[in-house]
Amino acid sequence: MQSVMRGRWTDAAYCAGLALHGREIERIRRPTEALPRPHVFYALQLLLPAPGASLTQGPFAASPLNARLTLRRTAHRENRHAPAWRLLRPMSPSPEPSHKTSLLRRIGSAWLNVVAKLGGTALSFGVYIALARWMSPEAFAEVVVMLTWLAIATAFGGLSMPLVVVRHVAENLAAGQVGVARGTYRFALAAIVAVSLSLGGLAVVLAALGWLGSTPGRFMSVTITAALLVPSVVLTVQTGLLQALKQVVLAELLTNTVRPILLLIGLGGLWLATRSPLAASTVLAAYLLTALLLVTALWWKARQALPAAWRITSPEDNRRAAMHTAMGFMLVMIAAALNERVDMLLLGATGRPEDIGAYAVATRFGQAIIVAVNAVSAVMAPHFVEQLQAIKDGRTAAAQDLVSRTARTTLWLCLLALVFFALLGPWLAALFGPHYGHAYLPLVVLAGGQALAALFGPAALACTLAGSPRVAVASLLAGIATNAVLNLVLVPRFGATGAAAATACGTVLAAGLSWLRTRQMLGIDSSVLASRQSAVITSAAS
């Protein structure tokens, strides 16, 4: 009887507060969805919780009203002056999308992200072509050097914190630990800003001392590039935050597609207005302004996507776990960078100049496959992180289905790339000149190796996200060793084609070892045949 009376008083307080303030409330479906703004009835709900309920789960989770009533937004707008009790109706849960529909939506997002990634790459290539035409050779060389050092400094200054944000924010939001998620994000942001300010300040001091060259305008270029470093690393963390919130395509569009478009519009308009070559400092200043605009846009979109509980929950310290994860990701990134470049380094030491040039062209196109595969993996990552607790509890069905579908999407992508390069490879190689026609066969071999590696699925990423980066590091090191040995054996006899074959073998070996260890450690078969094998076993058992 007491609980019933308590519920009626709560409902009455809600209606009174609604009638006085004329505000609308949205029903809370999950703790991570948007919470209503604080009003008078919000405080009354806190004062009248359900018997035995805990206030730590949020005010509306502790209220009996949350379980029985909801307010319709349109009804409130149309009947603003109507009695408050007419606007209330029994709560009926909205239908949740089925598991299959959700997976199909993720697959569509993966393909859309691939298109956005490749489109952004093409637009960035267009920016370089435009700058080469709108600038003098000396100024263009200055910008290229500054942007190259900026890319290196951003990689080191980022401290792999974008991946840390994806890993911990997605996992903790799924577990309802908003404070831990917010604490991880704040620590990541503070760490990268401190490191980037230190690196930028050091570069300015060295430039002032003349240690970074004495060409005209070098100090100005270094100073603008140092200022550009801070928003560049912040942009990577903001991108990671949007990815953790499952806004992967939006983050990709803003960072890699909108940026070159803004640069082309701004610099193109400036060149048309002046009809004179653009200075290096002008171009770098345009990059800085674009980065600041994108940081603001990403911050605004993340604020919209974040749960309202994010703003009212105090951040909790998660530095130790974040640093441990960051170190693991850094090791994986270093091993992956070595794996992508060991073939070119060894070919440069043992190969002929014409083989080096042809292989450089082949790897340039082969990088497009890696970019597309990474786009698919970026869509999978936040969804997989949400399943980590279930994997620890031995419930791997959802994670298995997600990984298997991602593996098949990746395989289709690699097969399409293989067919594309097999048909149009000679024409693509001819774009670089008549001396690079023999880049066709190495390109097809590299694409074939990527397709074979795709058969094993995203095993390395799955283990890394699950907190076992040593699996990816060990597999990549084994691939590097295989690549190096085969390069030394095959390059003297087969040239660029031998280097491509060595790289393909190392890539397939690394993928196979990652698949084996992932199956042993997580109980997840990341290969493209996993779900089909499970279906065969299930039908045989029935």
mmCIF file of C-alpha atoms in Angstrom, residues 167-488:
data_model
loop_
_atom_site.group_PDB
_atom_site.id
_atom_site.type_symbol
_atom_site.label_atom_id
_atom_site.label_comp_id
_atom_site.label_asym_id
_atom_site.label_seq_id
_atom_site.Cartn_x
_atom_site.Cartn_y
_atom_site.Cartn_z
ATOM 1 C CA ARG A 167 38.155 0.850 -26.979
ATOM 2 C CA HIS A 168 37.286 2.248 -23.551
ATOM 3 C CA VAL A 169 34.512 4.728 -24.336
ATOM 4 C CA ALA A 170 32.482 2.210 -26.328
ATOM 5 C CA GLU A 171 33.000 -0.541 -23.751
ATOM 6 C CA ASN A 172 32.184 1.591 -20.711
ATOM 7 C CA LEU A 173 29.168 3.247 -22.286
ATOM 8 C CA ALA A 174 27.811 -0.190 -23.124
ATOM 9 C CA ALA A 175 28.359 -1.211 -19.485
ATOM 10 C CA GLY A 176 26.670 1.972 -18.189
ATOM 11 C CA GLN A 177 29.918 3.310 -16.697
ATOM 12 C CA VAL A 178 29.647 6.810 -18.111
ATOM 13 C CA GLY A 179 32.084 8.289 -15.589
ATOM 14 C CA VAL A 180 34.866 5.912 -16.632
ATOM 15 C CA ALA A 181 34.200 6.625 -20.311
ATOM 16 C CA ARG A 182 34.311 10.369 -19.727
ATOM 17 C CA GLY A 183 37.470 10.076 -17.628
ATOM 18 C CA THR A 184 39.191 8.103 -20.400
ATOM 19 C CA TYR A 185 38.281 10.715 -22.994
ATOM 20 C CA ARG A 186 39.483 13.604 -20.828
ATOM 21 C CA PHE A 187 42.764 11.870 -20.083
ATOM 22 C CA ALA A 188 43.336 11.103 -23.762
ATOM 23 C CA LEU A 189 42.613 14.695 -24.740
ATOM 24 C CA ALA A 190 44.875 16.143 -22.040
ATOM 25 C CA ALA A 191 47.715 13.752 -22.875
ATOM 26 C CA ILE A 192 47.791 14.440 -26.605
ATOM 27 C CA VAL A 193 47.465 18.214 -26.156
ATOM 28 C CA ALA A 194 50.397 18.233 -23.728
ATOM 29 C CA VAL A 195 52.580 16.125 -26.015
ATOM 30 C CA SER A 196 51.677 18.088 -29.153
ATOM 31 C CA LEU A 197 52.363 21.424 -27.442
ATOM 32 C CA SER A 198 55.756 20.116 -26.355
ATOM 33 C CA LEU A 199 56.638 18.878 -29.836
ATOM 34 C CA GLY A 200 55.414 22.093 -31.461
ATOM 35 C CA GLY A 201 57.312 24.290 -29.019
ATOM 36 C CA LEU A 202 60.483 22.286 -29.596
ATOM 37 C CA ALA A 203 60.100 22.675 -33.379
ATOM 38 C CA VAL A 204 59.679 26.460 -33.068
ATOM 39 C CA VAL A 205 62.773 26.752 -30.881
ATOM 40 C CA LEU A 206 64.855 24.671 -33.293
ATOM 41 C CA ALA A 207 63.613 26.755 -36.210
ATOM 42 C CA ALA A 208 64.493 29.981 -34.381
ATOM 43 C CA LEU A 209 67.999 28.649 -33.843
ATOM 44 C CA GLY A 210 68.295 27.833 -37.530
ATOM 45 C CA TRP A 211 68.646 24.095 -37.016
ATOM 46 C CA LEU A 212 65.733 23.262 -39.308
ATOM 47 C CA GLY A 213 67.072 25.087 -42.320
ATOM 48 C CA SER A 214 67.619 28.689 -43.288
ATOM 49 C CA THR A 215 65.527 28.952 -46.436
ATOM 50 C CA PRO A 216 63.336 32.080 -46.769
ATOM 51 C CA GLY A 217 60.085 31.676 -44.884
ATOM 52 C CA ARG A 218 61.174 28.477 -43.096
ATOM 53 C CA PHE A 219 60.577 29.897 -39.595
ATOM 54 C CA MET A 220 57.066 31.035 -40.559
ATOM 55 C CA SER A 221 56.282 27.646 -42.090
ATOM 56 C CA VAL A 222 57.525 25.777 -39.006
ATOM 57 C CA THR A 223 55.563 28.070 -36.690
ATOM 58 C CA ILE A 224 52.278 27.544 -38.565
ATOM 59 C CA THR A 225 52.899 23.803 -38.780
ATOM 60 C CA ALA A 226 53.560 23.672 -35.028
ATOM 61 C CA ALA A 227 50.266 25.484 -34.427
ATOM 62 C CA LEU A 228 48.572 23.043 -36.819
ATOM 63 C CA LEU A 229 49.837 20.059 -34.809
ATOM 64 C CA VAL A 230 47.513 20.694 -31.842
ATOM 65 C CA PRO A 231 44.191 20.687 -33.751
ATOM 66 C CA SER A 232 45.458 17.792 -35.871
ATOM 67 C CA VAL A 233 45.920 15.482 -32.877
ATOM 68 C CA VAL A 234 42.701 16.741 -31.267
ATOM 69 C CA LEU A 235 40.957 15.891 -34.518
ATOM 70 C CA THR A 236 42.138 12.286 -34.269
ATOM 71 C CA VAL A 237 40.747 11.897 -30.740
ATOM 72 C CA GLN A 238 37.455 13.533 -31.704
ATOM 73 C CA THR A 239 37.265 11.104 -34.605
ATOM 74 C CA GLY A 240 37.859 8.225 -32.209
ATOM 75 C CA LEU A 241 35.071 9.507 -29.968
ATOM 76 C CA LEU A 242 32.606 9.573 -32.867
ATOM 77 C CA GLN A 243 33.695 6.067 -33.853
ATOM 78 C CA ALA A 244 33.078 4.882 -30.291
ATOM 79 C CA LEU A 245 29.580 6.371 -30.581
ATOM 80 C CA LYS A 246 29.085 4.382 -33.830
ATOM 81 C CA GLN A 247 29.219 7.488 -35.998
ATOM 82 C CA VAL A 248 32.036 6.055 -38.113
ATOM 83 C CA VAL A 249 30.814 7.217 -41.511
ATOM 84 C CA LEU A 250 30.154 10.732 -40.232
ATOM 85 C CA ALA A 251 33.646 10.938 -38.741
ATOM 86 C CA GLU A 252 35.162 9.722 -41.998
ATOM 87 C CA LEU A 253 33.197 12.208 -44.076
ATOM 88 C CA LEU A 254 34.166 15.150 -41.886
ATOM 89 C CA THR A 255 37.857 14.344 -41.494
ATOM 90 C CA ASN A 256 38.840 12.886 -44.876
ATOM 91 C CA THR A 257 36.193 14.117 -47.310
ATOM 92 C CA VAL A 258 35.072 17.548 -46.140
ATOM 93 C CA ARG A 259 38.637 18.702 -45.401
ATOM 94 C CA PRO A 260 40.011 18.435 -48.973
ATOM 95 C CA ILE A 261 36.795 19.958 -50.323
ATOM 96 C CA LEU A 262 37.186 22.980 -48.043
ATOM 97 C CA LEU A 263 40.838 23.290 -49.009
ATOM 98 C CA LEU A 264 40.047 23.151 -52.719
ATOM 99 C CA ILE A 265 37.306 25.762 -52.377
ATOM 100 C CA GLY A 266 39.325 28.123 -50.193
ATOM 101 C CA LEU A 267 42.678 27.896 -51.949
ATOM 102 C CA GLY A 268 41.072 27.759 -55.383
ATOM 103 C CA GLY A 269 39.096 30.899 -54.687
ATOM 104 C CA LEU A 270 42.210 32.643 -53.400
ATOM 105 C CA TRP A 271 44.210 31.641 -56.472
ATOM 106 C CA LEU A 272 41.440 32.795 -58.813
ATOM 107 C CA ALA A 273 41.256 36.134 -56.987
ATOM 108 C CA THR A 274 44.998 36.808 -57.097
ATOM 109 C CA ARG A 275 46.103 34.853 -60.191
ATOM 110 C CA SER A 276 49.531 34.528 -58.598
ATOM 111 C CA PRO A 277 51.365 31.542 -57.089
ATOM 112 C CA LEU A 278 50.317 30.763 -53.527
ATOM 113 C CA ALA A 279 52.914 31.109 -50.761
ATOM 114 C CA ALA A 280 53.724 28.163 -48.499
ATOM 115 C CA SER A 281 52.627 30.089 -45.410
ATOM 116 C CA THR A 282 49.257 30.834 -47.032
ATOM 117 C CA VAL A 283 48.601 27.182 -47.798
ATOM 118 C CA LEU A 284 49.639 26.064 -44.321
ATOM 119 C CA ALA A 285 47.408 28.751 -42.787
ATOM 120 C CA ALA A 286 44.511 27.372 -44.850
ATOM 121 C CA TYR A 287 45.247 23.899 -43.455
ATOM 122 C CA LEU A 288 45.223 25.376 -39.938
ATOM 123 C CA LEU A 289 41.893 27.146 -40.428
ATOM 124 C CA THR A 290 40.345 24.007 -41.914
ATOM 125 C CA ALA A 291 41.547 21.903 -38.978
ATOM 126 C CA LEU A 292 40.024 24.346 -36.485
ATOM 127 C CA LEU A 293 36.701 24.292 -38.331
ATOM 128 C CA LEU A 294 36.662 20.491 -38.376
ATOM 129 C CA VAL A 295 37.527 20.241 -34.680
ATOM 130 C CA THR A 296 34.554 22.494 -33.940
ATOM 131 C CA ALA A 297 32.258 20.466 -36.196
ATOM 132 C CA LEU A 298 33.349 17.148 -34.666
ATOM 133 C CA TRP A 299 32.936 18.525 -31.157
ATOM 134 C CA TRP A 300 29.410 19.686 -31.997
ATOM 135 C CA LYS A 301 28.412 16.355 -33.572
ATOM 136 C CA ALA A 302 29.909 14.387 -30.671
ATOM 137 C CA ARG A 303 27.990 16.558 -28.208
ATOM 138 C CA GLN A 304 24.790 15.677 -30.024
ATOM 139 C CA ALA A 305 25.570 11.960 -30.103
ATOM 140 C CA LEU A 306 26.762 11.670 -26.498
ATOM 141 C CA PRO A 307 24.261 10.621 -23.827
ATOM 142 C CA ALA A 308 23.068 13.469 -21.634
ATOM 143 C CA ALA A 309 24.354 11.513 -18.645
ATOM 144 C CA TRP A 310 27.828 12.353 -19.982
ATOM 145 C CA ARG A 311 27.340 15.989 -19.005
ATOM 146 C CA ILE A 312 26.024 15.333 -15.499
ATOM 147 C CA THR A 313 28.389 12.497 -14.557
ATOM 148 C CA SER A 314 31.749 13.245 -12.961
ATOM 149 C CA PRO A 315 34.731 11.740 -14.825
ATOM 150 C CA GLU A 316 36.444 8.821 -13.109
ATOM 151 C CA ASP A 317 40.154 8.110 -13.209
ATOM 152 C CA ASN A 318 41.048 5.473 -15.787
ATOM 153 C CA ARG A 319 44.613 6.521 -16.601
ATOM 154 C CA ARG A 320 46.312 3.221 -15.805
ATOM 155 C CA ALA A 321 44.031 1.162 -18.025
ATOM 156 C CA ALA A 322 44.194 3.779 -20.789
ATOM 157 C CA MET A 323 48.003 3.872 -20.759
ATOM 158 C CA HIS A 324 48.218 0.074 -20.763
ATOM 159 C CA THR A 325 45.927 -0.076 -23.773
ATOM 160 C CA ALA A 326 47.823 2.748 -25.491
ATOM 161 C CA MET A 327 51.124 0.916 -25.159
ATOM 162 C CA GLY A 328 49.620 -2.201 -26.727
ATOM 163 C CA PHE A 329 48.179 -0.230 -29.629
ATOM 164 C CA MET A 330 51.499 1.562 -30.151
ATOM 165 C CA LEU A 331 53.327 -1.754 -30.443
ATOM 166 C CA VAL A 332 50.792 -2.969 -32.994
ATOM 167 C CA MET A 333 51.075 0.259 -35.000
ATOM 168 C CA ILE A 334 54.889 0.078 -35.032
ATOM 169 C CA ALA A 335 54.827 -3.580 -36.122
ATOM 170 C CA ALA A 336 52.265 -2.776 -38.837
ATOM 171 C CA ALA A 337 54.379 0.130 -40.102
ATOM 172 C CA LEU A 338 57.445 -2.114 -40.321
ATOM 173 C CA ASN A 339 55.417 -4.804 -42.069
ATOM 174 C CA GLU A 340 54.273 -2.302 -44.728
ATOM 175 C CA ARG A 341 57.778 -0.947 -45.430
ATOM 176 C CA VAL A 342 60.227 -3.814 -44.973
ATOM 177 C CA ASP A 343 59.722 -4.949 -48.571
ATOM 178 C CA MET A 344 60.593 -1.532 -50.011
ATOM 179 C CA LEU A 345 63.601 -1.167 -47.726
ATOM 180 C CA LEU A 346 65.033 -4.543 -48.735
ATOM 181 C CA LEU A 347 64.210 -4.007 -52.393
ATOM 182 C CA GLY A 348 65.976 -0.658 -52.241
ATOM 183 C CA ALA A 349 69.079 -2.374 -50.873
ATOM 184 C CA THR A 350 69.162 -5.349 -53.248
ATOM 185 C CA GLY A 351 67.023 -4.496 -56.284
ATOM 186 C CA ARG A 352 67.570 -2.618 -59.526
ATOM 187 C CA PRO A 353 66.317 0.976 -59.935
ATOM 188 C CA GLU A 354 63.673 -0.024 -62.496
ATOM 189 C CA ASP A 355 62.343 -2.701 -60.126
ATOM 190 C CA ILE A 356 62.213 -0.224 -57.255
ATOM 191 C CA GLY A 357 60.182 2.252 -59.327
ATOM 192 C CA ALA A 358 57.769 -0.399 -60.580
ATOM 193 C CA TYR A 359 57.233 -1.831 -57.103
ATOM 194 C CA ALA A 360 56.657 1.657 -55.679
ATOM 195 C CA VAL A 361 53.835 2.137 -58.202
ATOM 196 C CA ALA A 362 52.338 -1.264 -57.326
ATOM 197 C CA THR A 363 52.415 -0.598 -53.587
ATOM 198 C CA ARG A 364 50.873 2.837 -54.161
ATOM 199 C CA PHE A 365 47.771 1.204 -55.611
ATOM 200 C CA GLY A 366 47.941 -1.670 -53.125
ATOM 201 C CA GLN A 367 47.633 0.831 -50.289
ATOM 202 C CA ALA A 368 44.106 1.572 -51.495
ATOM 203 C CA ILE A 369 43.092 -1.972 -50.520
ATOM 204 C CA ILE A 370 44.529 -1.520 -47.028
ATOM 205 C CA VAL A 371 42.687 1.787 -46.671
ATOM 206 C CA ALA A 372 39.396 0.155 -47.664
ATOM 207 C CA VAL A 373 39.922 -2.796 -45.305
ATOM 208 C CA ASN A 374 40.661 -0.394 -42.448
ATOM 209 C CA ALA A 375 37.399 1.408 -43.228
ATOM 210 C CA VAL A 376 35.462 -1.840 -42.780
ATOM 211 C CA SER A 377 37.320 -2.621 -39.545
ATOM 212 C CA ALA A 378 36.525 0.840 -38.177
ATOM 213 C CA VAL A 379 32.813 0.085 -38.433
ATOM 214 C CA MET A 380 33.229 -3.244 -36.653
ATOM 215 C CA ALA A 381 35.359 -1.957 -33.769
ATOM 216 C CA PRO A 382 32.787 -0.213 -31.504
ATOM 217 C CA HIS A 383 30.255 -3.008 -31.944
ATOM 218 C CA PHE A 384 32.858 -5.635 -31.088
ATOM 219 C CA VAL A 385 33.958 -3.728 -27.993
ATOM 220 C CA GLU A 386 30.382 -3.795 -26.737
ATOM 221 C CA GLN A 387 30.536 -7.609 -26.780
ATOM 222 C CA LEU A 388 33.708 -7.922 -24.706
ATOM 223 C CA GLN A 389 31.901 -8.611 -21.447
ATOM 224 C CA ALA A 390 29.747 -11.242 -23.141
ATOM 225 C CA ILE A 391 32.898 -12.852 -24.563
ATOM 226 C CA LYS A 392 34.409 -12.960 -21.072
ATOM 227 C CA ASP A 393 31.241 -14.651 -19.848
ATOM 228 C CA GLY A 394 31.493 -17.272 -22.582
ATOM 229 C CA ARG A 395 28.673 -15.863 -24.742
ATOM 230 C CA THR A 396 30.367 -15.415 -28.116
ATOM 231 C CA ALA A 397 27.437 -15.851 -30.534
ATOM 232 C CA ALA A 398 26.874 -12.143 -31.244
ATOM 233 C CA ALA A 399 30.591 -11.388 -31.527
ATOM 234 C CA GLN A 400 31.088 -14.428 -33.763
ATOM 235 C CA ASP A 401 28.340 -13.297 -36.111
ATOM 236 C CA LEU A 402 29.732 -9.754 -36.235
ATOM 237 C CA VAL A 403 33.290 -10.874 -36.965
ATOM 238 C CA SER A 404 32.179 -13.410 -39.597
ATOM 239 C CA ARG A 405 30.107 -10.881 -41.493
ATOM 240 C CA THR A 406 32.945 -8.366 -41.321
ATOM 241 C CA ALA A 407 35.309 -11.010 -42.689
ATOM 242 C CA ARG A 408 33.015 -11.734 -45.630
ATOM 243 C CA THR A 409 32.607 -8.023 -46.374
ATOM 244 C CA THR A 410 36.388 -7.637 -46.350
ATOM 245 C CA LEU A 411 36.809 -10.650 -48.639
ATOM 246 C CA TRP A 412 34.328 -9.303 -51.171
ATOM 247 C CA LEU A 413 36.117 -5.977 -51.079
ATOM 248 C CA CYS A 414 39.509 -7.586 -51.727
ATOM 249 C CA LEU A 415 38.104 -9.756 -54.520
ATOM 250 C CA LEU A 416 36.603 -6.720 -56.218
ATOM 251 C CA ALA A 417 39.942 -4.943 -55.931
ATOM 252 C CA LEU A 418 41.729 -7.972 -57.377
ATOM 253 C CA VAL A 419 39.394 -8.090 -60.391
ATOM 254 C CA PHE A 420 39.657 -4.326 -60.847
ATOM 255 C CA PHE A 421 43.460 -4.335 -60.838
ATOM 256 C CA ALA A 422 43.607 -7.452 -63.018
ATOM 257 C CA LEU A 423 41.481 -5.773 -65.687
ATOM 258 C CA LEU A 424 42.710 -2.187 -65.467
ATOM 259 C CA GLY A 425 46.207 -2.710 -64.071
ATOM 260 C CA PRO A 426 48.065 -2.054 -67.343
ATOM 261 C CA TRP A 427 46.223 1.229 -67.867
ATOM 262 C CA LEU A 428 46.797 2.316 -64.237
ATOM 263 C CA ALA A 429 50.518 1.543 -64.452
ATOM 264 C CA ALA A 430 50.761 3.468 -67.738
ATOM 265 C CA LEU A 431 49.535 6.593 -65.940
ATOM 266 C CA PHE A 432 52.988 6.872 -64.371
ATOM 267 C CA GLY A 433 54.771 6.614 -67.708
ATOM 268 C CA PRO A 434 56.020 4.019 -70.184
ATOM 269 C CA HIS A 435 58.795 2.848 -67.873
ATOM 270 C CA TYR A 436 56.380 1.453 -65.270
ATOM 271 C CA GLY A 437 54.426 -1.016 -67.385
ATOM 272 C CA HIS A 438 55.946 -4.008 -65.577
ATOM 273 C CA ALA A 439 54.311 -2.847 -62.315
ATOM 274 C CA TYR A 440 51.171 -4.731 -63.403
ATOM 275 C CA LEU A 441 52.209 -8.207 -62.261
ATOM 276 C CA PRO A 442 53.460 -7.101 -58.789
ATOM 277 C CA LEU A 443 50.185 -5.214 -58.330
ATOM 278 C CA VAL A 444 48.109 -8.319 -59.093
ATOM 279 C CA VAL A 445 50.279 -10.423 -56.767
ATOM 280 C CA LEU A 446 49.848 -7.924 -53.910
ATOM 281 C CA ALA A 447 46.080 -7.808 -54.444
ATOM 282 C CA GLY A 448 45.940 -11.600 -54.489
ATOM 283 C CA GLY A 449 47.847 -11.769 -51.210
ATOM 284 C CA GLN A 450 45.367 -9.352 -49.616
ATOM 285 C CA ALA A 451 42.471 -11.507 -50.820
ATOM 286 C CA LEU A 452 44.026 -14.658 -49.349
ATOM 287 C CA ALA A 453 44.706 -12.894 -46.051
ATOM 288 C CA ALA A 454 41.067 -11.738 -45.975
ATOM 289 C CA LEU A 455 39.990 -15.398 -45.743
ATOM 290 C CA PHE A 456 41.206 -15.397 -42.131
ATOM 291 C CA GLY A 457 39.175 -12.319 -41.185
ATOM 292 C CA PRO A 458 39.938 -9.454 -38.771
ATOM 293 C CA ALA A 459 41.575 -11.667 -36.164
ATOM 294 C CA ALA A 460 44.405 -9.285 -35.267
ATOM 295 C CA LEU A 461 41.994 -6.412 -34.660
ATOM 296 C CA ALA A 462 39.674 -8.581 -32.578
ATOM 297 C CA CYS A 463 42.477 -9.707 -30.268
ATOM 298 C CA THR A 464 43.853 -6.176 -29.977
ATOM 299 C CA LEU A 465 40.455 -4.766 -29.019
ATOM 300 C CA ALA A 466 39.998 -7.609 -26.548
ATOM 301 C CA GLY A 467 43.151 -6.542 -24.686
ATOM 302 C CA SER A 468 45.647 -8.988 -26.222
ATOM 303 C CA PRO A 469 47.754 -6.907 -28.630
ATOM 304 C CA ARG A 470 50.653 -9.333 -28.253
ATOM 305 C CA VAL A 471 48.811 -11.672 -30.636
ATOM 306 C CA ALA A 472 48.844 -9.077 -33.408
ATOM 307 C CA VAL A 473 52.436 -8.057 -32.629
ATOM 308 C CA ALA A 474 53.718 -11.642 -32.658
ATOM 309 C CA SER A 475 51.866 -12.438 -35.887
ATOM 310 C CA LEU A 476 53.132 -9.288 -37.601
ATOM 311 C CA LEU A 477 56.713 -9.979 -36.495
ATOM 312 C CA ALA A 478 56.471 -13.491 -37.944
ATOM 313 C CA GLY A 479 55.155 -11.980 -41.178
ATOM 314 C CA ILE A 480 57.990 -9.436 -41.219
ATOM 315 C CA ALA A 481 60.605 -12.163 -40.768
ATOM 316 C CA THR A 482 59.062 -14.244 -43.557
ATOM 317 C CA ASN A 483 58.838 -11.199 -45.793
ATOM 318 C CA ALA A 484 62.474 -10.296 -45.193
ATOM 319 C CA VAL A 485 63.838 -13.801 -45.835
ATOM 320 C CA LEU A 486 61.788 -14.289 -49.006
ATOM 321 C CA ASN A 487 62.796 -10.841 -50.267
ATOM 322 C CA LEU A 488 66.448 -11.754 -49.950
#
